[in-house]
Tab-separated table of C-alpha atoms and ligand atoms in Angstrom:
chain	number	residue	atom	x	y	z
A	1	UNK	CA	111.385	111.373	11.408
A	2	UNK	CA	111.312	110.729	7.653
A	3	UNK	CA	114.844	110.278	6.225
A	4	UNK	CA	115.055	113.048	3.669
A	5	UNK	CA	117.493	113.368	0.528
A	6	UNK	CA	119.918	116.239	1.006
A	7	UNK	CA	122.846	117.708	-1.743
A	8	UNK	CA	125.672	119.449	-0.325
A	9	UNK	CA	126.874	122.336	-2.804
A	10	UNK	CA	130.829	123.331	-2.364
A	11	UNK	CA	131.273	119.928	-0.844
A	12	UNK	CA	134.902	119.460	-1.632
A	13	UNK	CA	136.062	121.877	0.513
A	14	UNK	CA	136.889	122.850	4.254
A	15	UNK	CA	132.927	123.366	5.394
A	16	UNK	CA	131.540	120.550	2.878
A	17	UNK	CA	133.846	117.966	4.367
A	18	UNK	CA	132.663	118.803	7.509
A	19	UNK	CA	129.187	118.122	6.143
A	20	UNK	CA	130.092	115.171	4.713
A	21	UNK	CA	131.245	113.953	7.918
A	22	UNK	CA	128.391	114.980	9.710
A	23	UNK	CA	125.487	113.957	7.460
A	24	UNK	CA	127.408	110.532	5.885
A	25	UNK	CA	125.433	108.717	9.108
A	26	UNK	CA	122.700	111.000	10.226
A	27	UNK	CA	119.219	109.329	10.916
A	28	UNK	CA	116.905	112.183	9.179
A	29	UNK	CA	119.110	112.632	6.370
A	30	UNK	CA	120.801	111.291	2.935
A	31	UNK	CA	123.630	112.438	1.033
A	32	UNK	CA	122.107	111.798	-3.035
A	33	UNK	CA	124.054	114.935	-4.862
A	34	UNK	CA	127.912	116.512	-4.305
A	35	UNK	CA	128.281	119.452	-6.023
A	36	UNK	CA	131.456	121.957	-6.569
A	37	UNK	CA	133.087	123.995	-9.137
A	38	UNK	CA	133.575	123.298	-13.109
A	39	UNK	CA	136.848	121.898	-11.700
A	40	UNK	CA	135.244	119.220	-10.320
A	41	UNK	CA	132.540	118.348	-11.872
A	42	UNK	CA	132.291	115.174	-13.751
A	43	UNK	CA	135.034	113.447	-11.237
A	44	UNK	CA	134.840	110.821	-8.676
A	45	UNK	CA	134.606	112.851	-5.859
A	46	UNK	CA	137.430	110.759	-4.099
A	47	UNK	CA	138.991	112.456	-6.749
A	48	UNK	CA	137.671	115.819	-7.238
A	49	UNK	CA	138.424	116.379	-3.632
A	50	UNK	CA	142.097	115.929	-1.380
A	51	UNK	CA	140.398	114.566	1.376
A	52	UNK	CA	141.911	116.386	4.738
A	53	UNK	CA	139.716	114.744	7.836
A	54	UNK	CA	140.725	112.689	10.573
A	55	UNK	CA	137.788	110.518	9.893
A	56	UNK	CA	137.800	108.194	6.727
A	57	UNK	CA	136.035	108.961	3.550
A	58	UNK	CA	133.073	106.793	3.620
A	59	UNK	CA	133.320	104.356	0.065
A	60	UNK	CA	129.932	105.227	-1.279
A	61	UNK	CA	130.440	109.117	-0.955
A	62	UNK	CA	133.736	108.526	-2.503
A	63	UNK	CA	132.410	106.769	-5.710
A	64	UNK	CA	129.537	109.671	-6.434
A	65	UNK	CA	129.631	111.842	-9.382
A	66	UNK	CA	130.614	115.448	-8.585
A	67	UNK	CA	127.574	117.177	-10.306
A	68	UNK	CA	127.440	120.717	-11.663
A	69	UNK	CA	126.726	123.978	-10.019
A	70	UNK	CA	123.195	124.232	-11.727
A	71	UNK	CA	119.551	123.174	-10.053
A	72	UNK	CA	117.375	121.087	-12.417
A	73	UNK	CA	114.211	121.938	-11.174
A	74	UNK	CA	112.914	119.204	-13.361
A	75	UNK	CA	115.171	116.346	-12.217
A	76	UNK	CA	113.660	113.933	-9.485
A	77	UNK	CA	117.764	113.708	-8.814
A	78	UNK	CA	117.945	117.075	-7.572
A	79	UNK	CA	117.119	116.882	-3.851
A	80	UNK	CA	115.257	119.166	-1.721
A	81	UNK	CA	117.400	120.217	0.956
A	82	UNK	CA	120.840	121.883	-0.181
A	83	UNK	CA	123.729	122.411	2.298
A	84	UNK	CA	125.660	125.645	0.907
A	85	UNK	CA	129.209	125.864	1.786
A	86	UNK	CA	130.779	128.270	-0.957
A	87	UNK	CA	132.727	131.714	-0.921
A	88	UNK	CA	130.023	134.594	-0.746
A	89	UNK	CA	130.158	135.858	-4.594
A	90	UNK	CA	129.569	132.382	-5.786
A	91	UNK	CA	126.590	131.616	-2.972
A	92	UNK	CA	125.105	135.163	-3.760
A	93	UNK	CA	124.247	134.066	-7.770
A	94	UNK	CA	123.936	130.530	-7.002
A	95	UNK	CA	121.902	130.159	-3.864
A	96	UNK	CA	118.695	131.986	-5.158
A	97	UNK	CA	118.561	129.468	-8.577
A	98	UNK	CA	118.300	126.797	-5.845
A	99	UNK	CA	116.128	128.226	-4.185
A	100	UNK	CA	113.770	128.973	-7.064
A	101	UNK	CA	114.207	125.807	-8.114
A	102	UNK	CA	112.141	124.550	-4.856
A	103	UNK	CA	114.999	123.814	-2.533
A	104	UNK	CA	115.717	125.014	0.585
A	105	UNK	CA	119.073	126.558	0.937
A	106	UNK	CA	120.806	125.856	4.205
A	107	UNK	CA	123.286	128.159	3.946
A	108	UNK	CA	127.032	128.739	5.609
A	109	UNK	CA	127.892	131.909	3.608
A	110	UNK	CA	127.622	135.486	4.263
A	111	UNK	CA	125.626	136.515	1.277
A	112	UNK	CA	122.312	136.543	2.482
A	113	UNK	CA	122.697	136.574	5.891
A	114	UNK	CA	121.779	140.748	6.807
A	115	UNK	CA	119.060	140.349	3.847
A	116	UNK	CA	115.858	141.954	5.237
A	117	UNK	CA	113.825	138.557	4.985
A	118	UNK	CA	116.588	135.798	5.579
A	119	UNK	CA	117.004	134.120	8.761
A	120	UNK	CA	120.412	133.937	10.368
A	121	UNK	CA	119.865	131.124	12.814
A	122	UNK	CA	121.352	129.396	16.198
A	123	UNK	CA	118.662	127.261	17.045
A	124	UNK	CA	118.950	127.677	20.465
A	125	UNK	CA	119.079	131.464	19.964
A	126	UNK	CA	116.730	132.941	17.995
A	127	UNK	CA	114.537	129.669	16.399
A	128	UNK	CA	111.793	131.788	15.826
A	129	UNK	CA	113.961	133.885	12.912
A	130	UNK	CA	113.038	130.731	10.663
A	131	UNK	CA	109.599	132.116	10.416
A	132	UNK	CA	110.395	134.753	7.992
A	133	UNK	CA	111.265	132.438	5.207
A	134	UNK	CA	107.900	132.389	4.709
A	135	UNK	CA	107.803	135.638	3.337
A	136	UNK	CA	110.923	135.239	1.358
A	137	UNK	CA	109.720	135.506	-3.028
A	138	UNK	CA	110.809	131.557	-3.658
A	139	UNK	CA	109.028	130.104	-1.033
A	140	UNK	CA	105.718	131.937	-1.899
A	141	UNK	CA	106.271	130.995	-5.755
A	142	UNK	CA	108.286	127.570	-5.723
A	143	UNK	CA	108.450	126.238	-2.085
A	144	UNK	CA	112.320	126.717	-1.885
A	145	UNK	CA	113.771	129.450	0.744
A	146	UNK	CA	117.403	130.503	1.897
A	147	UNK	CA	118.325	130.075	5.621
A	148	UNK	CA	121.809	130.978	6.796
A	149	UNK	CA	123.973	130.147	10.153
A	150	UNK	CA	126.230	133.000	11.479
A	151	UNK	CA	129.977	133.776	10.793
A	152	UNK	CA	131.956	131.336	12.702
A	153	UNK	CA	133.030	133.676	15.487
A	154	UNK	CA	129.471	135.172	15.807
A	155	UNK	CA	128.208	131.083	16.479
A	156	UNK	CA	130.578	130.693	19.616
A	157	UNK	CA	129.614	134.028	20.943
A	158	UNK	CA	126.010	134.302	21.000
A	159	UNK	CA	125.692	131.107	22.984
A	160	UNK	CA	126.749	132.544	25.800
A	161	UNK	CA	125.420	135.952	25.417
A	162	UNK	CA	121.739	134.760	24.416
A	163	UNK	CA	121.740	133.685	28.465
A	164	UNK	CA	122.709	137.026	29.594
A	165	UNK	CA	120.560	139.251	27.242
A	166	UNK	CA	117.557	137.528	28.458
A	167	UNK	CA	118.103	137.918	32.249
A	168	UNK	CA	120.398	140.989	32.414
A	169	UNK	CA	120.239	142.462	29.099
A	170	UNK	CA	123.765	143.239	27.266
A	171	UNK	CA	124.474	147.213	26.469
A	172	UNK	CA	128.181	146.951	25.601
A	173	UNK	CA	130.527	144.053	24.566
A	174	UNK	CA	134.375	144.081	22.831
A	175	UNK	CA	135.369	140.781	21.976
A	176	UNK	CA	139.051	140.085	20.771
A	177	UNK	CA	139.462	136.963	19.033
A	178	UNK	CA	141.832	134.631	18.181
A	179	UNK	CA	141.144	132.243	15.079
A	180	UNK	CA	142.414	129.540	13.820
A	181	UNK	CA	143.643	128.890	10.269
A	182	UNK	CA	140.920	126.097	9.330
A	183	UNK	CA	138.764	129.474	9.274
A	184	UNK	CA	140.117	130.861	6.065
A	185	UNK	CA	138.741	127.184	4.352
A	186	UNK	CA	141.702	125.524	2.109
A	187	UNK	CA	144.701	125.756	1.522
A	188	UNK	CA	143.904	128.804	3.452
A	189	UNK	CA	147.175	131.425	4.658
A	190	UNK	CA	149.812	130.482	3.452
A	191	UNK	CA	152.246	128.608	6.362
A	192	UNK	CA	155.375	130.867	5.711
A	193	UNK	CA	152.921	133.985	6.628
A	194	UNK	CA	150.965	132.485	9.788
A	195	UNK	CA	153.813	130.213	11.455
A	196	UNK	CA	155.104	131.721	14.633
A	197	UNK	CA	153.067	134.508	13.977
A	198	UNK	CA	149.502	136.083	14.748
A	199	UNK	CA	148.139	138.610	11.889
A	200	UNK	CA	145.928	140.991	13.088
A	201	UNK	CA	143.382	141.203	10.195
A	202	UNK	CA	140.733	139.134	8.516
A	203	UNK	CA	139.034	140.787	5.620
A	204	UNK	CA	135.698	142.080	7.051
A	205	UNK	CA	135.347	139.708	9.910
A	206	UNK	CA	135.229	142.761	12.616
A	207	UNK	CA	132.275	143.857	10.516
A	208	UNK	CA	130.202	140.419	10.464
A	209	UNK	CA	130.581	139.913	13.509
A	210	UNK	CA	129.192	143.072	15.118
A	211	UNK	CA	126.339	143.139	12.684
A	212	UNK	CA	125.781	139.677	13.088
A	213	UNK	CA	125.060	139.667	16.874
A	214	UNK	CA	122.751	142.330	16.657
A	215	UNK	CA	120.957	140.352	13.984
A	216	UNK	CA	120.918	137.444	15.783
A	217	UNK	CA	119.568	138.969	19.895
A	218	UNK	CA	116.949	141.118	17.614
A	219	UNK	CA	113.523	140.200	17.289
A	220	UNK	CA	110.981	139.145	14.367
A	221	UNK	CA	107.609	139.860	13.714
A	222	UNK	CA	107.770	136.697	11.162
A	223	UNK	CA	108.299	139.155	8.343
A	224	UNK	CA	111.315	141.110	9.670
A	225	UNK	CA	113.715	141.923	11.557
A	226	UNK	CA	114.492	144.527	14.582
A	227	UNK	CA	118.123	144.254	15.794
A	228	UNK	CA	119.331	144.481	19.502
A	229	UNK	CA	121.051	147.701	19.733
A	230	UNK	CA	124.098	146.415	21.781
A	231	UNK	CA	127.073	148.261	20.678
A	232	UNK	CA	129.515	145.480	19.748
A	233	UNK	CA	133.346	146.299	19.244
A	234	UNK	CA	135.032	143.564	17.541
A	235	UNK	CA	138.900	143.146	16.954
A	236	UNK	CA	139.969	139.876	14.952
A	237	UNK	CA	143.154	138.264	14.830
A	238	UNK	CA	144.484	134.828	12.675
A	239	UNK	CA	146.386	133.093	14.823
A	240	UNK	CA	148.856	129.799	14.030
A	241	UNK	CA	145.536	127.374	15.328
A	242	UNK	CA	144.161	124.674	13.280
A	243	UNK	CA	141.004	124.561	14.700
A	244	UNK	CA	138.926	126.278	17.290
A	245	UNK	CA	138.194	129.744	17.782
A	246	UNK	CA	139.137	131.911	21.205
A	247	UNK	CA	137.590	135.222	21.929
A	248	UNK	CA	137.999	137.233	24.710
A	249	UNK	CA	135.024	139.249	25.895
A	250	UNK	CA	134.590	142.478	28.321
A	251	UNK	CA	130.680	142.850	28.937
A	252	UNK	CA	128.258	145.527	30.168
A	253	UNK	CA	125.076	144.477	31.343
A	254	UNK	CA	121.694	146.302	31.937
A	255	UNK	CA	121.166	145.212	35.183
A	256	UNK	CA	123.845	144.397	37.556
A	257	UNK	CA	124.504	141.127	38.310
A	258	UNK	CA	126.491	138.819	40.152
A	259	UNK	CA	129.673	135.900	39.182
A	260	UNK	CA	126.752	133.117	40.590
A	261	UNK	CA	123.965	134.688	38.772
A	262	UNK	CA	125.778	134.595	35.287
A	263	UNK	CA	127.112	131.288	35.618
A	264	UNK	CA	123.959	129.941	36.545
A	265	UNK	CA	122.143	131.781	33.604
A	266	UNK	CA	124.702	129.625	31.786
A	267	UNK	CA	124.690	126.365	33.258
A	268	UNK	CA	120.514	126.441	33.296
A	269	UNK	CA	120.418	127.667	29.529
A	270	UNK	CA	119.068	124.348	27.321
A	271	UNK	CA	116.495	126.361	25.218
A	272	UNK	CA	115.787	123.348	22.941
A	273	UNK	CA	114.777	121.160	25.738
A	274	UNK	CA	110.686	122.321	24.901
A	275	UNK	CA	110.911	120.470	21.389
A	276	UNK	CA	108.870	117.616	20.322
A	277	UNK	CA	112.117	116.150	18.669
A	278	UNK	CA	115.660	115.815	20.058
A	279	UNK	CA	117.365	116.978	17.648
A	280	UNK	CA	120.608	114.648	17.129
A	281	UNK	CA	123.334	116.908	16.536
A	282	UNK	CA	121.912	119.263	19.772
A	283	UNK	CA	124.711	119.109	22.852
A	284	UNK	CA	123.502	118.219	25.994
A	285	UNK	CA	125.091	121.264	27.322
A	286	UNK	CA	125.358	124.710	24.410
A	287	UNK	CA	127.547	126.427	27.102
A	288	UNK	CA	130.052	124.276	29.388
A	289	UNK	CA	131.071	126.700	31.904
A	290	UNK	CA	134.641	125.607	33.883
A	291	UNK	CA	136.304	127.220	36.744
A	292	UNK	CA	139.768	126.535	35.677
A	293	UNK	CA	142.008	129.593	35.102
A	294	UNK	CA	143.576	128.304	32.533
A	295	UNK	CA	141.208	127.391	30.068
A	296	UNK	CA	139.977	126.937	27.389
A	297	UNK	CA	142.308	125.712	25.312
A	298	UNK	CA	141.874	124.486	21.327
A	299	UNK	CA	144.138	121.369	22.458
A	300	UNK	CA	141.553	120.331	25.733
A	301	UNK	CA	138.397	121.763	24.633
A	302	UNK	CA	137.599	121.694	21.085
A	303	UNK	CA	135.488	118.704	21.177
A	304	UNK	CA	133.296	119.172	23.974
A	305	UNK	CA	129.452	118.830	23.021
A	306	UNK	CA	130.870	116.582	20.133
A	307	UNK	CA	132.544	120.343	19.185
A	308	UNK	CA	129.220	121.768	19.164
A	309	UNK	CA	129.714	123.590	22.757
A	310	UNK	CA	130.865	126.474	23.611
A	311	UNK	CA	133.096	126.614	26.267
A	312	UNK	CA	133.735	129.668	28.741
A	313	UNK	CA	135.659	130.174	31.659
A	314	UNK	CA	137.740	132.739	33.188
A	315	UNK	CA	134.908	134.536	34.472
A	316	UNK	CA	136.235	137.724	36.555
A	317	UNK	CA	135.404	141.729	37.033
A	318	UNK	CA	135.948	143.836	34.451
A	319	UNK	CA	137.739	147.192	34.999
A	320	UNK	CA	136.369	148.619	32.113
A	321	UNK	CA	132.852	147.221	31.946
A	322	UNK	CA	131.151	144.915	34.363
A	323	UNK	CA	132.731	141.232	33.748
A	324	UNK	CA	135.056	139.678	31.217
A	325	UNK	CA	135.294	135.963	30.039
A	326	UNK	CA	137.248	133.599	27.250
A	327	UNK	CA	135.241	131.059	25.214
A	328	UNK	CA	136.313	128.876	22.792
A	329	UNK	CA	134.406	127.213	19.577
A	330	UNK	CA	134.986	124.792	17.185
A	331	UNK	CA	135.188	127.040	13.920
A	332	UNK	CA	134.118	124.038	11.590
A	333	UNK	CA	131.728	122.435	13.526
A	334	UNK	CA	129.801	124.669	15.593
A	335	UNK	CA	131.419	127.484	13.818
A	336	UNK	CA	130.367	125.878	10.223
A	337	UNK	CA	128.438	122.687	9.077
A	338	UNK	CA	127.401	121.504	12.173
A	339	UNK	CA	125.488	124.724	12.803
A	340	UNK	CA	123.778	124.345	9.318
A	341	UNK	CA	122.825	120.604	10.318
A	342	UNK	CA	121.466	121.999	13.765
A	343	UNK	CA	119.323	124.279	11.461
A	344	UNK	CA	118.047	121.847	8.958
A	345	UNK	CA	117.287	119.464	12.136
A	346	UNK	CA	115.364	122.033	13.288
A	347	UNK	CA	113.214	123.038	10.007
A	348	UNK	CA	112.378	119.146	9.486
A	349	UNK	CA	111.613	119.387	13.150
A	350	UNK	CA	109.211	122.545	12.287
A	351	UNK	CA	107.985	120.662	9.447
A	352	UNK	CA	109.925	123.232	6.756
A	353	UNK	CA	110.846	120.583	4.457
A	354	UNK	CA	107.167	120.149	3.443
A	355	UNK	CA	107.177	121.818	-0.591
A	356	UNK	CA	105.126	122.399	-3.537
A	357	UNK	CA	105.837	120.052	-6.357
A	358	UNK	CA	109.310	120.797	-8.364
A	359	UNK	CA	108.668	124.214	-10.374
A	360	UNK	CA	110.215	125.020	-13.652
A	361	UNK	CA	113.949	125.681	-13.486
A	362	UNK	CA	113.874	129.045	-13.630
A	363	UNK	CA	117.886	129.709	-13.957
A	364	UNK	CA	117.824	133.333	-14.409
A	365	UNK	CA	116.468	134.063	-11.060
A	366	UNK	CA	117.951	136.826	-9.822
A	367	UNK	CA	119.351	137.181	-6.186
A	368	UNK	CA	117.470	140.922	-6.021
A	369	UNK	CA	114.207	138.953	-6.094
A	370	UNK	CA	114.905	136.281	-3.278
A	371	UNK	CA	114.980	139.365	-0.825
A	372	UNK	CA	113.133	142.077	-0.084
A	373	UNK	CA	115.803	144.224	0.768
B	1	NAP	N1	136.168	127.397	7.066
B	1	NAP	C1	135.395	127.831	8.067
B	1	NAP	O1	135.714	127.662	9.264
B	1	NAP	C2	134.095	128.554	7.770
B	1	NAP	C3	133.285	128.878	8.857
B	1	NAP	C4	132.074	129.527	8.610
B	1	NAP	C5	131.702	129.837	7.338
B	1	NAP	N2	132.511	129.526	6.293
B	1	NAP	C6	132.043	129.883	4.942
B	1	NAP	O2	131.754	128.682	4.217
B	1	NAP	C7	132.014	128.904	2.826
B	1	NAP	C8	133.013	127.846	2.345
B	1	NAP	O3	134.212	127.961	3.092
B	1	NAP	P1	135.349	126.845	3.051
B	1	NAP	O4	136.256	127.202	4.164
B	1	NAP	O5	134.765	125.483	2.993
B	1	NAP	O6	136.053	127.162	1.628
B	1	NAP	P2	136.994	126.234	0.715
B	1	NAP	O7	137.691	125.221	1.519
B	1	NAP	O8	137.785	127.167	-0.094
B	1	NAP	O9	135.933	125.448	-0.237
B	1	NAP	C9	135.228	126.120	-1.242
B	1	NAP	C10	134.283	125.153	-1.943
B	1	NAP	O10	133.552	125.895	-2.941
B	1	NAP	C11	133.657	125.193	-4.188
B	1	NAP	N3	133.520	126.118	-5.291
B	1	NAP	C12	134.401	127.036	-5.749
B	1	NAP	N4	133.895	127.689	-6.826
B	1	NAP	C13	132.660	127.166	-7.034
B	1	NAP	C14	131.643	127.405	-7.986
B	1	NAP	N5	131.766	128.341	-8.935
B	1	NAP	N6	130.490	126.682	-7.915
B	1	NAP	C15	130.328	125.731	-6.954
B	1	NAP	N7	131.267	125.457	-6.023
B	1	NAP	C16	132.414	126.165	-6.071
B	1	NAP	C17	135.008	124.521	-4.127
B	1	NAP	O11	135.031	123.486	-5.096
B	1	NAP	P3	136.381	123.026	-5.889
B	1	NAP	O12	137.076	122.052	-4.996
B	1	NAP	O13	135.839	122.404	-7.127
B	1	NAP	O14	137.193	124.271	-6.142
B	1	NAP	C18	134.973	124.023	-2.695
B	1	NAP	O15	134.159	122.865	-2.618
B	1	NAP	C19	132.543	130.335	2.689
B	1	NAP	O16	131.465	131.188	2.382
B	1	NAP	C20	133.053	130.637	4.096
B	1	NAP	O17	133.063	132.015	4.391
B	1	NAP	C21	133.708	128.876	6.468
């Protein structure tokens, strides 16, 4: 595989650390242009950015130039693949200039994510979403497209539920969840309002979530979209974690079936395994199924897959519905960056990154023309 150029827009915070991690030493792509706010750029970004992973801050990402928020369509500097981790009102004017400006947008916010011709993507869920971007206005006019990876909670659910829809189908789920605090990016909830406590809100979380996972077990005609019509009920709770996300979920299937037949449906479920390419940041296992009551647990389970697993257990009947479960998923990896990198592996994969020469800048593109809503 080629190695490819990549920017990273919003990359001194939570999510674009994580990408920084993740791409500093990937073989298909190369960090070439940081971007974050007005606050930033023009800095160092060793200095633009207080630096909060366990891993070190690689030298020559540490000496780059923090660039401004704008695409130059006509720059050779600007590269072709953008990884978008910023708040939603800044991704939903910014993201579309990229895109007109012949990138694609691999995106980790919510702004585009329920638009009528934008993908929301877990590759081993619903890979054939990424079709639609060919209908989206940039990529017919300038080559560059917006693609987008699910709400962080939404990420470690589906995994296990893709399994089930496809050999039982899913008519109800409630999911409880408990997230951590890495969730609400930096410096986050304050500490004197989350320690020893659990608060049991998160600005429209409930609401992503159950729109997202209809999104996401729908189906595409390569234009649009139909959604699953599972009825999802979501509660979400913040709870005094620093990273990994636990949800508890009560599910009622189409067809009965048994405790073997699910966790086979999970343990067999490696959807990417018909690629051409591995793609590197893929797990071996998606879902790691235990038998252990007790788990999973942030502090023994985070990292499994490399954190890009999600982990269930506690499989048992359901009183209410049919069966209930736990998982657990790393918010910032799977959850984050790590699913956008698992995209963009996937679209070089697909051959996505091929684009028209650099158009124009066209600046004043409007986010009502990227979709057709
Ligand atoms: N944290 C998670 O677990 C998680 C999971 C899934 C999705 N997300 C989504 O990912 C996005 C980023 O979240 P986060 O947790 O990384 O947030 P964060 O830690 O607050 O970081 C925000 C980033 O956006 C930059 N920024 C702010 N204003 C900007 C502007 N006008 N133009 C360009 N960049 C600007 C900041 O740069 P400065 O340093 O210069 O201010 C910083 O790099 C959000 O949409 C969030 O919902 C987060």
């Amino acid at each position: 595989m080629e190695r490819r150029n990549v920017g990273i827009l919003g990359a001194t915070g939570t999510v674009g650390q994580r990408f920084i991690q993740l791409l500093a030493e990937h073989p298909w792509f190369n960090i070439t242009w940081l971007a974050a706010s007005d606050r930033s750029a023009g800095k160092r970004f060793e200095d633009a950015c207080s630096w909060k992973l366990e891993t070190p801050l690689p030298q020559r990402i540490a000496d780059m130039i923090v660039q401004p928020n704008v695409p130059d369509g006509s720059s050779t500097e600007l590269p072709r693949i953008i990884f978008s981790s910023v708040d939603s009102d800044i991704a939903r004017e910014l993201e579309p200039k990229f895109a007109a400006a012949g990138c694609a947008v691999v995106s980790n916010s919510s702004a585009f994510r329920m638009a009528a011709d934008v993908p929301l993507v877990v590759p081993e869920v619903n890979a054939g979403h990424l079709e639609a971007i060919e209908s989206q206005a940039t990529r017919q006019s300038f080559g560059g497209y917006v693609v987008t990876n699910p709400n962080c909670c939404a990420i470690g659910l589906v995994l296990p539920l893709k399994p089930l829809e496809d050999r039982f189908g899913i008519e109800k789920l409630f999911v409880s969840t408990m997230q951590a605090v890495s969730g609400a990016g930096y410096p986050g909830v304050p500490s004197l309002d989350i320690l020893g406590n659990v608060i049991p809100f998160i600005k429209n979380e409930e609401e992503k979530l159950q729109e997202e996972i209809g999104k996401l077990l729908g189906s595409t005609d390569g234009r649009s979209f139909r959604y699953s019509d599972a009825t999802v009920s979501a509660h979400c709770n913040r709870v005094p974690v620093l990273e990994g996300h636990t949800e508890c979920v009560s599910i009622k299937l189409r067809t009965p079936a048994t405790r073997e037949e699910i966790i086979a449906a999970w343990q067999s479920f490696q959807p990417l395994s018909g690629l051409s390419f591995k793609l590197p940041s893929a797990p071996a296992r998606s879902v790691e199924f235990l038998e252990a009551v007790d788990r999973p647990q942030p502090k023994l389970d985070l990292m499994r897959g490399n954190g890009m697993a999600t982990t269930v257990s506690r499989l048992r009947p359901c009183s209410l519905f049919d069966w209930k479960f736990t998982l657990l998923s790393h918010n910032t990896l799977r959850g984050a960056a790590g699913c956008a990198v698992l995209n963009a592996e996937l679209l070089a994969a697909l051959g996505k990154f091929n684009f028209k020469r650099f158009p124009p800048v066209n600046a004043n593109f409007a986010s009502q023309d990227l979709v057709n809503a």
